[in-house]
């Protein structure tokens, strides 16, 4: 492990451009539950059953209850040392650094990361299903929140299964991965596409891929260096 950690640090030190992909695992140590694995179920539903446009059409109250539960932590949940290590990495690399996150919790921004691409949207934002209005809301929302302008139902401004990613944000993520020589992948099970496809893309472009994860994932066997452990432990060590 020590040797792999040294090797990872060396790759980052010598990198021209670094892209990072994060998933729910980096926020686990802030108390945000991950989607899969232990504690990954919500009231007996698989996340795929809750986070879809079909589920929202069928039972918007249930879907909003799921997201209101997660929104409840918006003002109280704090970033952890893993998030802060990435802020420090960005401080050193400046515009040679891009952070792509699948997380909708906003914790990278709260930690102070600046070059952040939220490819799955953000739970702090709502979007009107009628007029398309978007706004940041930190207040407690009812189970069926309505638009102040047109009275249509609001939805969380996040990407659900079966929906496309925000085109402009995704395009920037592809550019960042295309240009990087080191791709750091943290706390993602690497099963949700197209995000997980960025790992294959980076390898095809001959970038080195460093994975930090508590367990083995779908990507572990293809990455350049796999570091197994908590992101809150490993990231500060690599950056140090
Ligand atoms: P998952 O819940 O699928 O995976 C979390 C990963 O984090 C697992 O591989 C864990 O082993 C790892 N992990 C847990 N705790 C960790 C820790 N302390 N340090 C390091 N790793 C840890 O979450 P994602 O891969 O982010 O999509 O899921 C991808 C997408 O699926 C999400 O963005 C979401 C979900 O449906 C949308 O909302 C569109």
XYZ file of N, CA and C and ligand atoms in Angstrom:
759
model
N 0.834 -1.210 0.000
C 0.000 0.000 0.000
C 0.866 1.256 0.000
N 1.883 1.273 0.888
C 2.755 2.448 0.970
C 3.419 2.750 -0.361
N 3.865 1.659 -1.001
C 4.555 1.813 -2.286
C 3.590 2.360 -3.351
N 2.376 1.819 -3.371
C 1.371 2.284 -4.335
C 1.019 3.747 -4.074
N 0.942 4.092 -2.805
C 0.614 5.472 -2.432
C 1.703 6.432 -2.910
N 2.947 6.021 -2.723
C 4.083 6.830 -3.185
C 4.017 7.013 -4.700
N 3.703 5.886 -5.379
C 3.652 5.910 -6.844
C 2.536 6.861 -7.314
N 1.410 6.802 -6.628
C 0.281 7.668 -6.977
C 0.661 9.132 -6.759
N 1.319 9.401 -5.632
C 1.724 10.781 -5.332
C 2.702 11.287 -6.395
N 3.579 10.391 -6.822
C 4.585 10.771 -7.827
C 3.905 11.083 -9.170
N 2.942 10.255 -9.536
C 2.207 10.502 -10.786
C 1.545 11.876 -10.743
N 0.934 12.191 -9.597
C 0.246 13.477 -9.467
C 1.232 14.642 -9.476
N 2.369 14.425 -8.815
C 3.379 15.494 -8.747
C 3.900 15.844 -10.142
N 4.040 14.816 -10.990
C 4.612 15.044 -12.319
C 3.567 15.335 -13.391
N 2.296 15.350 -12.995
C 1.232 15.492 -13.998
C 1.162 16.907 -14.561
N 0.839 16.972 -15.832
C 0.574 18.271 -16.461
C -0.852 18.707 -16.140
N -1.761 17.775 -16.337
C -3.173 18.057 -16.073
C -3.801 16.898 -15.311
N -4.588 17.259 -14.311
C -5.242 16.242 -13.489
C -6.757 16.417 -13.576
N -7.439 15.315 -13.829
C -8.904 15.328 -13.705
C -9.262 14.356 -12.577
N -10.317 14.681 -11.858
C -10.758 13.841 -10.739
C -12.224 13.510 -10.966
N -12.582 12.252 -10.702
C -13.998 11.865 -10.723
C -14.365 11.374 -9.329
N -15.381 11.981 -8.732
C -15.791 11.501 -7.407
C -17.207 10.931 -7.444
N -17.447 10.030 -6.471
C -18.779 9.457 -6.292
C -19.157 9.515 -4.828
N -20.247 8.864 -4.500
C -20.834 8.967 -3.161
C -19.856 8.599 -2.037
N -18.865 7.748 -2.334
C -17.928 7.309 -1.296
C -17.181 8.450 -0.638
N -16.891 9.520 -1.382
C -16.119 10.620 -0.776
C -16.968 11.362 0.261
N -18.279 11.311 0.103
C -19.156 11.999 1.060
C -19.596 11.098 2.206
N -19.269 9.803 2.103
C -19.720 8.853 3.134
C -19.217 9.285 4.508
N -17.980 9.772 4.559
C -17.413 10.160 5.855
C -17.972 11.492 6.368
N -18.826 12.134 5.574
C -19.565 13.301 6.068
C -20.945 12.872 6.563
N -21.225 11.578 6.430
C -22.516 11.062 6.891
C -23.572 11.007 5.805
N -23.180 11.223 4.537
C -24.147 11.113 3.436
C -24.167 9.644 2.997
N -25.346 9.005 3.016
C -25.359 7.587 2.642
C -25.011 7.372 1.172
N -24.309 6.276 0.872
C -24.020 5.954 -0.528
C -25.276 5.343 -1.153
N -25.233 5.126 -2.450
C -26.415 4.608 -3.137
C -26.514 3.094 -3.062
N -25.328 2.456 -3.184
C -25.324 0.986 -3.229
C -24.628 0.426 -2.001
N -24.799 -0.859 -1.792
C -24.150 -1.495 -0.647
C -24.924 -1.229 0.623
N -24.253 -1.452 1.753
C -24.920 -1.341 3.050
C -25.510 0.057 3.256
N -26.743 0.123 3.669
C -27.382 1.415 3.899
C -27.790 2.086 2.599
N -27.615 1.368 1.484
C -27.907 1.952 0.176
C -29.353 1.826 -0.238
N -30.174 1.253 0.617
C -31.588 1.122 0.269
C -32.384 2.211 0.957
N -33.489 2.595 0.371
C -34.344 3.592 0.997
C -35.759 3.047 1.076
N -36.186 2.821 2.313
C -37.515 2.251 2.553
C -37.780 1.053 1.642
N -36.753 0.229 1.493
C -36.925 -0.995 0.712
C -36.905 -0.791 -0.796
N -36.685 0.441 -1.258
C -36.642 0.687 -2.700
C -35.201 0.677 -3.176
N -34.967 0.146 -4.331
C -33.675 0.336 -4.964
C -33.672 1.768 -5.492
N -32.462 2.379 -5.533
C -32.404 3.776 -5.951
C -32.949 3.946 -7.378
N -32.759 2.898 -8.169
C -33.248 2.960 -9.560
C -34.774 3.068 -9.624
N -35.435 2.654 -8.532
C -36.905 2.728 -8.519
C -37.400 4.095 -8.059
N -36.534 4.834 -7.387
C -36.943 6.142 -6.862
C -36.495 7.260 -7.803
N -35.283 7.112 -8.305
C -34.676 8.193 -9.082
C -34.911 8.015 -10.576
N -36.172 8.024 -10.971
C -36.492 7.959 -12.400
C -37.663 8.899 -12.686
N -37.760 9.386 -13.917
C -38.910 10.230 -14.263
C -40.224 9.466 -14.107
N -40.191 8.147 -14.370
C -41.416 7.340 -14.243
C -41.897 7.292 -12.795
N -40.940 7.118 -11.880
C -41.299 7.085 -10.455
C -41.910 8.423 -10.039
N -41.370 9.517 -10.577
C -41.851 10.854 -10.228
C -43.269 11.074 -10.755
N -43.531 10.563 -11.961
C -44.883 10.682 -12.531
C -45.877 9.867 -11.722
N -45.426 8.664 -11.327
C -46.310 7.743 -10.613
C -46.590 8.220 -9.188
N -45.514 8.661 -8.504
C -45.667 8.981 -7.086
C -44.710 10.121 -6.686
N -45.046 11.354 -7.095
C -44.133 12.467 -6.813
C -43.904 12.689 -5.321
N -44.906 12.393 -4.508
C -44.743 12.590 -3.055
C -43.639 11.694 -2.517
N -43.633 10.421 -2.951
C -42.607 9.495 -2.477
C -41.219 9.970 -2.910
N -41.125 10.384 -4.170
C -39.821 10.813 -4.689
C -39.354 12.074 -3.954
N -40.276 13.023 -3.751
C -39.894 14.245 -3.030
C -39.505 13.947 -1.589
N -40.178 12.975 -0.968
C -39.809 12.620 0.413
C -38.374 12.104 0.460
N -38.015 11.306 -0.537
C -36.645 10.785 -0.641
C -35.644 11.947 -0.728
N -35.939 12.904 -1.621
C -34.983 14.005 -1.814
C -35.052 15.030 -0.684
N -36.238 15.212 -0.100
C -36.312 16.141 1.044
C -35.493 15.623 2.216
N -35.457 14.297 2.337
C -34.626 13.704 3.389
C -33.154 14.051 3.147
N -32.736 13.973 1.903
C -31.352 14.309 1.567
C -31.114 15.826 1.634
N -32.124 16.601 1.245
C -31.991 18.065 1.297
C -31.884 18.573 2.730
N -32.415 17.785 3.674
C -32.400 18.206 5.079
C -30.966 18.441 5.559
N -30.006 17.763 4.920
C -28.613 17.917 5.345
C -27.889 19.066 4.650
N -28.581 19.777 3.750
C -27.911 20.808 2.935
C -27.160 21.840 3.769
N -27.784 22.267 4.855
C -27.152 23.326 5.646
C -26.343 22.765 6.814
N -26.539 21.484 7.131
C -25.864 20.946 8.318
C -24.688 20.028 7.981
N -24.749 19.312 6.871
C -23.676 18.359 6.556
C -22.447 19.098 6.033
N -21.314 18.729 6.584
C -20.070 19.434 6.240
C -19.138 18.543 5.437
N -18.332 19.166 4.574
C -17.317 18.391 3.849
C -16.310 17.776 4.823
N -15.642 16.715 4.394
C -14.660 16.055 5.265
C -13.236 16.231 4.707
N -12.288 15.616 5.372
C -10.880 15.822 4.984
C -10.578 15.367 3.555
N -11.367 14.420 3.052
C -11.192 13.990 1.657
C -11.514 15.135 0.700
N -12.650 15.804 0.940
C -13.007 16.973 0.112
C -11.913 18.038 0.222
N -11.450 18.269 1.456
C -10.455 19.335 1.655
C -9.124 19.010 0.977
N -8.779 17.723 0.917
C -7.530 17.341 0.239
C -7.606 17.715 -1.248
N -8.791 17.570 -1.829
C -8.941 17.929 -3.249
C -8.895 19.445 -3.454
N -9.332 20.197 -2.454
C -9.202 21.664 -2.519
C -7.713 22.024 -2.548
N -6.941 21.335 -1.718
C -5.501 21.595 -1.652
C -4.822 21.213 -2.976
N -5.243 20.094 -3.548
C -4.669 19.663 -4.840
C -4.945 20.725 -5.911
N -6.157 21.256 -5.901
C -6.513 22.304 -6.871
C -5.700 23.576 -6.626
N -5.462 23.883 -5.351
C -4.687 25.088 -5.029
C -3.300 25.008 -5.682
N -2.751 23.784 -5.724
C -1.414 23.632 -6.301
C -1.426 23.607 -7.826
N -2.499 23.044 -8.385
C -2.519 22.853 -9.841
C -3.223 23.983 -10.589
N -4.077 24.724 -9.918
C -4.799 25.828 -10.570
C -5.621 25.332 -11.733
N -5.494 25.993 -12.895
C -6.366 25.604 -14.006
C -5.888 24.341 -14.729
N -4.925 23.657 -14.135
C -4.554 22.334 -14.664
C -5.331 21.229 -13.939
N -6.365 21.642 -13.210
C -7.148 20.718 -12.385
C -8.636 20.839 -12.711
N -9.313 19.716 -12.845
C -10.783 19.729 -12.993
C -11.385 18.632 -12.125
N -12.412 18.987 -11.400
C -13.091 18.014 -10.531
C -14.474 17.722 -11.097
N -14.645 16.473 -11.497
C -15.939 16.035 -12.036
C -16.621 15.228 -10.930
N -17.813 15.607 -10.554
C -18.468 14.840 -9.486
C -19.830 14.326 -9.913
N -20.105 13.094 -9.465
C -21.446 12.525 -9.669
C -22.342 12.907 -8.499
N -21.753 13.493 -7.469
C -22.516 13.781 -6.258
C -23.382 15.027 -6.434
N -24.554 14.964 -5.837
C -25.494 16.075 -5.948
C -25.544 16.865 -4.638
N -24.653 16.504 -3.695
C -24.723 17.098 -2.353
C -24.039 18.458 -2.216
N -23.303 18.879 -3.222
C -22.677 20.207 -3.198
C -21.491 20.330 -2.248
N -21.008 19.215 -1.693
C -19.967 19.309 -0.662
C -18.604 19.755 -1.207
N -18.313 19.482 -2.465
C -17.041 19.966 -3.032
C -17.023 21.498 -3.063
N -18.153 22.082 -3.472
C -18.233 23.548 -3.518
C -18.181 24.124 -2.121
N -18.860 23.460 -1.194
C -18.873 23.916 0.196
C -17.458 23.862 0.785
N -16.662 22.885 0.355
C -15.283 22.756 0.855
C -14.391 23.855 0.267
N -14.783 24.373 -0.902
C -13.985 25.432 -1.514
C -13.384 25.069 -2.867
N -13.706 23.877 -3.392
C -13.254 23.541 -4.748
C -13.928 24.490 -5.728
N -13.180 24.893 -6.769
C -13.728 25.886 -7.695
C -14.038 25.333 -9.080
N -13.123 24.487 -9.564
C -13.323 23.974 -10.922
C -14.098 22.664 -10.829
N -15.390 22.787 -10.513
C -16.230 21.618 -10.239
C -17.290 21.455 -11.327
N -17.406 20.258 -11.852
C -18.457 19.959 -12.821
C -19.425 18.959 -12.184
N -20.627 19.424 -11.890
C -21.628 18.558 -11.249
C -22.442 17.877 -12.347
N -21.947 16.718 -12.806
C -22.562 16.106 -13.992
C -23.939 15.492 -13.717
N -24.276 15.258 -12.455
C -25.609 14.730 -12.131
C -26.529 15.771 -11.486
N -26.146 17.055 -11.595
C -26.990 18.110 -11.045
C -26.721 18.338 -9.566
N -27.668 18.999 -8.890
C -27.451 19.397 -7.494
C -28.782 19.438 -6.754
N -28.810 18.863 -5.549
C -30.092 18.880 -4.812
C -30.413 20.250 -4.222
N -29.436 21.159 -4.204
C -29.766 22.498 -3.690
C -30.622 23.282 -4.701
N -30.674 22.777 -5.948
C -31.473 23.468 -6.974
C -32.775 22.727 -7.254
N -33.839 23.509 -7.502
C -35.088 22.926 -7.986
C -35.317 23.418 -9.412
N -36.124 22.658 -10.144
C -36.441 23.049 -11.529
C -37.933 22.869 -11.730
N -38.564 23.826 -12.403
C -40.006 23.735 -12.618
C -40.309 22.808 -13.794
N -41.234 21.872 -13.575
C -41.594 20.933 -14.649
C -42.466 21.633 -15.708
N -42.961 22.854 -15.371
C -43.774 23.603 -16.330
C -42.945 24.587 -17.130
N -42.437 25.627 -16.443
C -41.763 26.716 -17.169
C -40.242 26.555 -17.224
N -39.690 25.568 -16.534
C -38.251 25.322 -16.620
C -37.413 26.197 -15.702
N -38.059 27.083 -14.928
C -37.333 27.952 -14.003
C -36.454 27.114 -13.076
N -35.228 27.633 -12.818
C -34.333 26.942 -11.883
C -33.958 27.895 -10.772
N -33.902 27.403 -9.532
C -33.375 28.257 -8.462
C -32.797 27.420 -7.333
N -31.880 28.054 -6.595
C -31.306 27.381 -5.435
C -32.248 27.572 -4.257
N -32.562 26.483 -3.558
C -33.461 26.555 -2.403
C -32.829 25.806 -1.237
N -32.657 26.506 -0.137
C -32.083 25.878 1.051
C -33.128 25.688 2.147
N -34.369 26.175 1.865
C -35.422 26.064 2.878
C -36.070 24.678 2.811
N -36.852 24.368 3.836
C -37.560 23.089 3.859
C -38.711 23.168 2.849
N -38.783 22.198 1.963
C -39.837 22.206 0.944
C -40.930 21.218 1.331
N -42.183 21.511 0.924
C -43.248 20.535 1.170
C -43.044 19.304 0.284
N -43.840 18.267 0.492
C -43.676 17.038 -0.293
C -44.123 17.202 -1.745
N -44.893 18.248 -2.022
C -45.264 18.523 -3.417
C -45.056 20.017 -3.698
N -43.819 20.470 -3.784
C -43.568 21.910 -3.948
C -43.972 22.410 -5.338
N -44.550 23.610 -5.359
C -45.046 24.172 -6.629
C -44.235 25.414 -7.022
N -44.233 25.702 -8.317
C -43.535 26.876 -8.852
C -44.305 28.150 -8.483
N -43.558 29.171 -8.007
C -44.206 30.435 -7.606
C -44.783 31.164 -8.814
N -44.187 30.935 -9.984
C -44.603 31.652 -11.183
C -45.767 30.964 -11.891
N -45.650 29.674 -12.140
C -46.672 29.037 -12.988
C -47.457 27.948 -12.266
N -47.134 27.687 -11.004
C -47.866 26.745 -10.161
C -47.694 25.263 -10.566
N -46.808 25.010 -11.526
C -46.555 23.593 -11.878
C -45.668 22.973 -10.794
N -45.576 21.656 -10.823
C -44.786 20.936 -9.817
C -43.292 21.195 -10.025
N -42.590 21.414 -8.924
C -41.132 21.521 -8.994
C -40.530 20.128 -8.877
N -39.311 19.964 -9.396
C -38.569 18.718 -9.211
C -37.139 19.065 -8.809
N -36.436 18.124 -8.211
C -35.026 18.399 -7.920
C -34.272 18.548 -9.244
N -33.329 19.482 -9.308
C -32.573 19.682 -10.550
C -31.383 18.724 -10.589
N -31.751 17.449 -10.667
C -30.726 16.418 -10.738
C -31.041 15.490 -11.891
N -30.053 14.696 -12.259
C -30.250 13.769 -13.375
C -30.767 12.444 -12.814
N -31.878 11.987 -13.353
C -32.411 10.690 -12.935
C -32.015 9.622 -13.940
N -32.153 8.374 -13.526
C -31.937 7.271 -14.459
C -32.877 7.472 -15.651
N -32.404 7.103 -16.809
C -33.148 7.217 -18.074
C -33.162 8.648 -18.604
N -32.479 9.574 -17.927
C -32.402 10.946 -18.429
C -30.984 11.234 -18.921
N -30.881 12.222 -19.800
C -29.558 12.619 -20.296
C -28.863 13.533 -19.297
N -27.535 13.609 -19.414
C -26.783 14.525 -18.553
C -26.846 15.934 -19.128
N -26.651 16.975 -18.282
C -26.604 18.342 -18.836
C -25.458 18.431 -19.850
N -25.828 18.732 -21.099
C -24.894 18.638 -22.232
C -23.620 19.462 -22.063
N -23.804 20.730 -21.624
C -22.636 21.613 -21.537
C -21.664 21.132 -20.461
N -22.198 20.691 -19.333
C -21.351 20.232 -18.227
C -20.627 18.950 -18.635
N -21.363 18.051 -19.279
C -20.773 16.786 -19.718
C -19.669 17.028 -20.757
N -19.916 17.957 -21.656
C -18.902 18.261 -22.685
C -17.617 18.753 -22.028
N -17.750 19.579 -21.003
C -16.561 20.072 -20.286
C -15.834 18.930 -19.573
N -16.600 17.977 -19.064
C -15.986 16.825 -18.381
C -15.171 16.003 -19.385
N -15.729 15.803 -20.564
C -15.009 15.033 -21.592
C -13.724 15.740 -22.005
N -13.802 17.060 -22.136
C -12.610 17.832 -22.507
C -11.533 17.672 -21.430
N -11.950 17.741 -20.173
C -10.987 17.639 -19.056
C -10.322 16.265 -19.033
N -11.096 15.223 -19.280
C -10.526 13.873 -19.253
C -9.635 13.660 -20.477
N -10.074 14.200 -21.577
C -9.286 14.114 -22.808
C -7.902 14.726 -22.604
N -7.854 15.815 -21.847
C -6.598 16.570 -21.711
C -5.727 16.100 -20.544
N -6.275 15.290 -19.650
C -5.498 14.973 -18.437
C -4.478 13.872 -18.694
N -3.394 13.889 -17.926
C -2.505 12.722 -17.962
C -2.637 11.865 -16.711
N -3.296 12.414 -15.684
C -3.629 11.582 -14.522
C -5.109 11.779 -14.197
N -5.798 10.661 -14.038
C -7.233 10.691 -13.714
C -7.400 9.992 -12.359
N -7.864 10.757 -11.389
C -8.022 10.254 -10.025
C -9.503 9.950 -9.788
N -9.808 8.702 -9.476
C -11.203 8.271 -9.365
C -11.480 7.866 -7.916
N -12.396 8.575 -7.266
C -12.561 8.416 -5.815
C -13.999 8.041 -5.428
N -14.148 6.930 -4.710
C -15.426 6.610 -4.070
C -16.604 6.438 -5.003
N -16.344 5.799 -6.141
C -17.473 5.480 -7.012
C -17.439 3.999 -7.352
N -18.641 3.397 -7.422
C -18.718 1.974 -7.745
C -18.462 1.735 -9.237
N -18.413 2.804 -10.006
C -18.102 2.732 -11.443
C -19.072 1.831 -12.212
N -20.339 1.885 -11.817
C -21.338 1.087 -12.538
C -22.333 1.960 -13.307
N -22.354 3.266 -13.007
C -23.342 4.131 -13.658
C -22.692 4.865 -14.837
N -23.286 4.672 -15.994
C -22.771 5.313 -17.216
C -23.660 6.486 -17.579
N -23.156 7.507 -18.259
C -21.841 7.548 -18.896
C -20.671 7.900 -17.973
N -20.927 8.266 -16.701
C -19.824 8.709 -15.836
C -18.688 7.686 -15.805
N -19.038 6.402 -15.593
C -18.000 5.374 -15.477
C -17.203 5.228 -16.778
N -17.826 5.611 -17.882
C -17.142 5.541 -19.173
C -15.937 6.460 -19.249
N -15.912 7.479 -18.395
C -14.768 8.407 -18.383
C -13.483 7.672 -17.998
N -13.613 6.622 -17.204
C -12.430 5.840 -16.795
C -11.841 5.143 -18.023
N -12.707 4.542 -18.808
C -12.243 3.864 -20.034
C -11.658 4.876 -21.014
N -12.307 6.033 -21.080
C -11.861 7.095 -21.986
C -10.455 7.552 -21.602
N -10.242 7.766 -20.292
C -8.926 8.222 -19.811
C -7.856 7.193 -20.158
N -8.161 5.914 -19.941
C -7.177 4.863 -20.236
C -6.885 4.788 -21.731
N -7.942 4.939 -22.534
C -7.750 4.914 -23.989
C -6.868 6.059 -24.441
N -6.924 7.172 -23.685
C -6.109 8.348 -24.013
C -4.731 8.271 -23.362
N -4.426 7.108 -22.783
C -3.112 6.838 -22.179
C -2.843 7.631 -20.897
N -3.891 8.074 -20.247
C -3.700 8.699 -18.932
C -3.518 7.591 -17.893
N -2.838 7.911 -16.798
C -2.765 6.980 -15.676
C -4.020 7.171 -14.832
N -4.613 6.071 -14.418
C -5.824 6.171 -13.599
C -5.525 5.644 -12.191
N -5.774 6.500 -11.201
C -5.581 6.123 -9.798
C -6.956 5.980 -9.166
N -7.242 4.820 -8.628
C -8.544 4.623 -7.973
C -8.378 4.601 -6.448
N -9.248 5.354 -5.760
C -9.291 5.322 -4.295
C -10.672 4.836 -3.899
N -10.740 3.673 -3.282
C -12.052 3.129 -2.911
C -11.902 2.159 -1.737
N -12.929 2.121 -0.936
C -12.976 1.223 0.212
C -12.920 -0.243 -0.235
N -13.512 -0.523 -1.376
C -13.599 -1.903 -1.875
C -13.092 -1.979 -3.309
N -13.074 -3.214 -3.818
C -12.826 -3.384 -5.246
C -14.079 -2.929 -5.994
N -13.914 -2.409 -7.199
C -15.061 -1.959 -7.990
C -14.987 -2.572 -9.382
N -15.940 -2.186 -10.195
C -15.954 -2.636 -11.593
C -14.703 -2.178 -12.350
N -14.059 -1.131 -11.825
C -12.918 -0.557 -12.557
C -11.564 -1.015 -12.009
N -11.553 -1.627 -10.833
C -10.278 -1.918 -10.155
C -9.303 -2.696 -11.039
N -9.828 -3.659 -11.801
C -8.915 -4.503 -12.584
C -8.315 -3.797 -13.797
N -8.826 -2.627 -14.147
C -8.262 -1.950 -15.333
C -7.433 -0.715 -14.989
N -7.519 -0.250 -13.737
C -6.840 1.014 -13.417
C -5.328 0.813 -13.264
N -4.590 1.912 -13.278
C -3.134 1.852 -13.179
C -2.708 1.551 -11.738
N -3.315 2.271 -10.799
C -3.029 2.040 -9.384
C -4.353 2.016 -8.623
N -4.569 0.963 -7.851
C -5.781 0.904 -7.015
C -5.369 1.029 -5.553
N -5.892 2.042 -4.902
C -5.594 2.251 -3.477
C -6.854 1.931 -2.693
N -6.773 0.873 -1.877
C -7.965 0.440 -1.165
C -7.978 1.004 0.254
N -9.042 1.769 0.558
C -9.161 2.355 1.891
C -10.111 3.532 1.850
N -10.219 4.232 2.981
C -11.137 5.366 3.065
C -10.541 6.579 2.361
N -11.373 7.281 1.613
C -10.867 8.469 0.912
C -10.381 9.514 1.911
N -11.042 9.576 3.083
C -10.649 10.547 4.111
C -9.268 10.264 4.683
N -8.804 9.055 4.475
C -7.473 8.704 4.955
C -6.457 8.825 3.822
N -6.833 8.267 2.668
C -5.862 8.169 1.562
C -5.609 9.518 0.876
N -6.667 10.282 0.604
C -6.464 11.536 -0.150
C -5.529 12.511 0.579
N -5.726 12.753 1.873
C -4.787 13.660 2.555
C -3.342 13.144 2.492
N -3.186 11.816 2.547
C -1.827 11.261 2.483
C -1.191 11.475 1.116
N -1.952 11.246 0.065
C -1.402 11.442 -1.294
C -1.006 12.901 -1.476
N -1.909 13.809 -1.057
C -1.660 15.232 -1.293
C -0.448 15.692 -0.462
N -0.337 15.169 0.739
C 0.806 15.505 1.605
C 2.118 15.055 0.956
P -22.295 4.122 -5.122
O -23.135 4.098 -3.892
O -22.696 3.250 -6.256
O -20.808 3.712 -4.748
C -20.137 4.274 -3.658
C -18.721 3.762 -3.681
O -18.003 4.393 -2.640
C -18.568 2.258 -3.458
O -17.699 1.730 -4.446
C -17.943 2.158 -2.066
O -17.047 1.061 -1.967
C -17.195 3.451 -1.980
N -16.984 3.973 -0.624
C -17.835 3.988 0.426
N -17.302 4.621 1.469
C -16.071 5.040 1.096
C -15.014 5.760 1.733
N -15.130 6.194 2.971
N -13.888 6.003 1.018
C -13.769 5.553 -0.250
N -14.719 4.880 -0.896
C -15.855 4.617 -0.242
O -22.160 5.643 -5.552
P -21.750 6.266 -6.970
O -20.713 5.447 -7.640
O -21.451 7.686 -6.712
O -26.734 8.931 -9.814
O -23.105 6.138 -7.750
C -23.181 6.677 -9.036
C -24.522 7.269 -9.306
O -25.538 6.315 -9.015
C -24.877 8.440 -8.427
O -24.350 9.669 -8.867
C -26.354 8.476 -8.530
C -26.646 7.010 -8.373
O -27.797 6.617 -8.934
C -27.662 9.894 -9.944
O -28.172 10.455 -8.986
C -27.980 10.216 -11.348
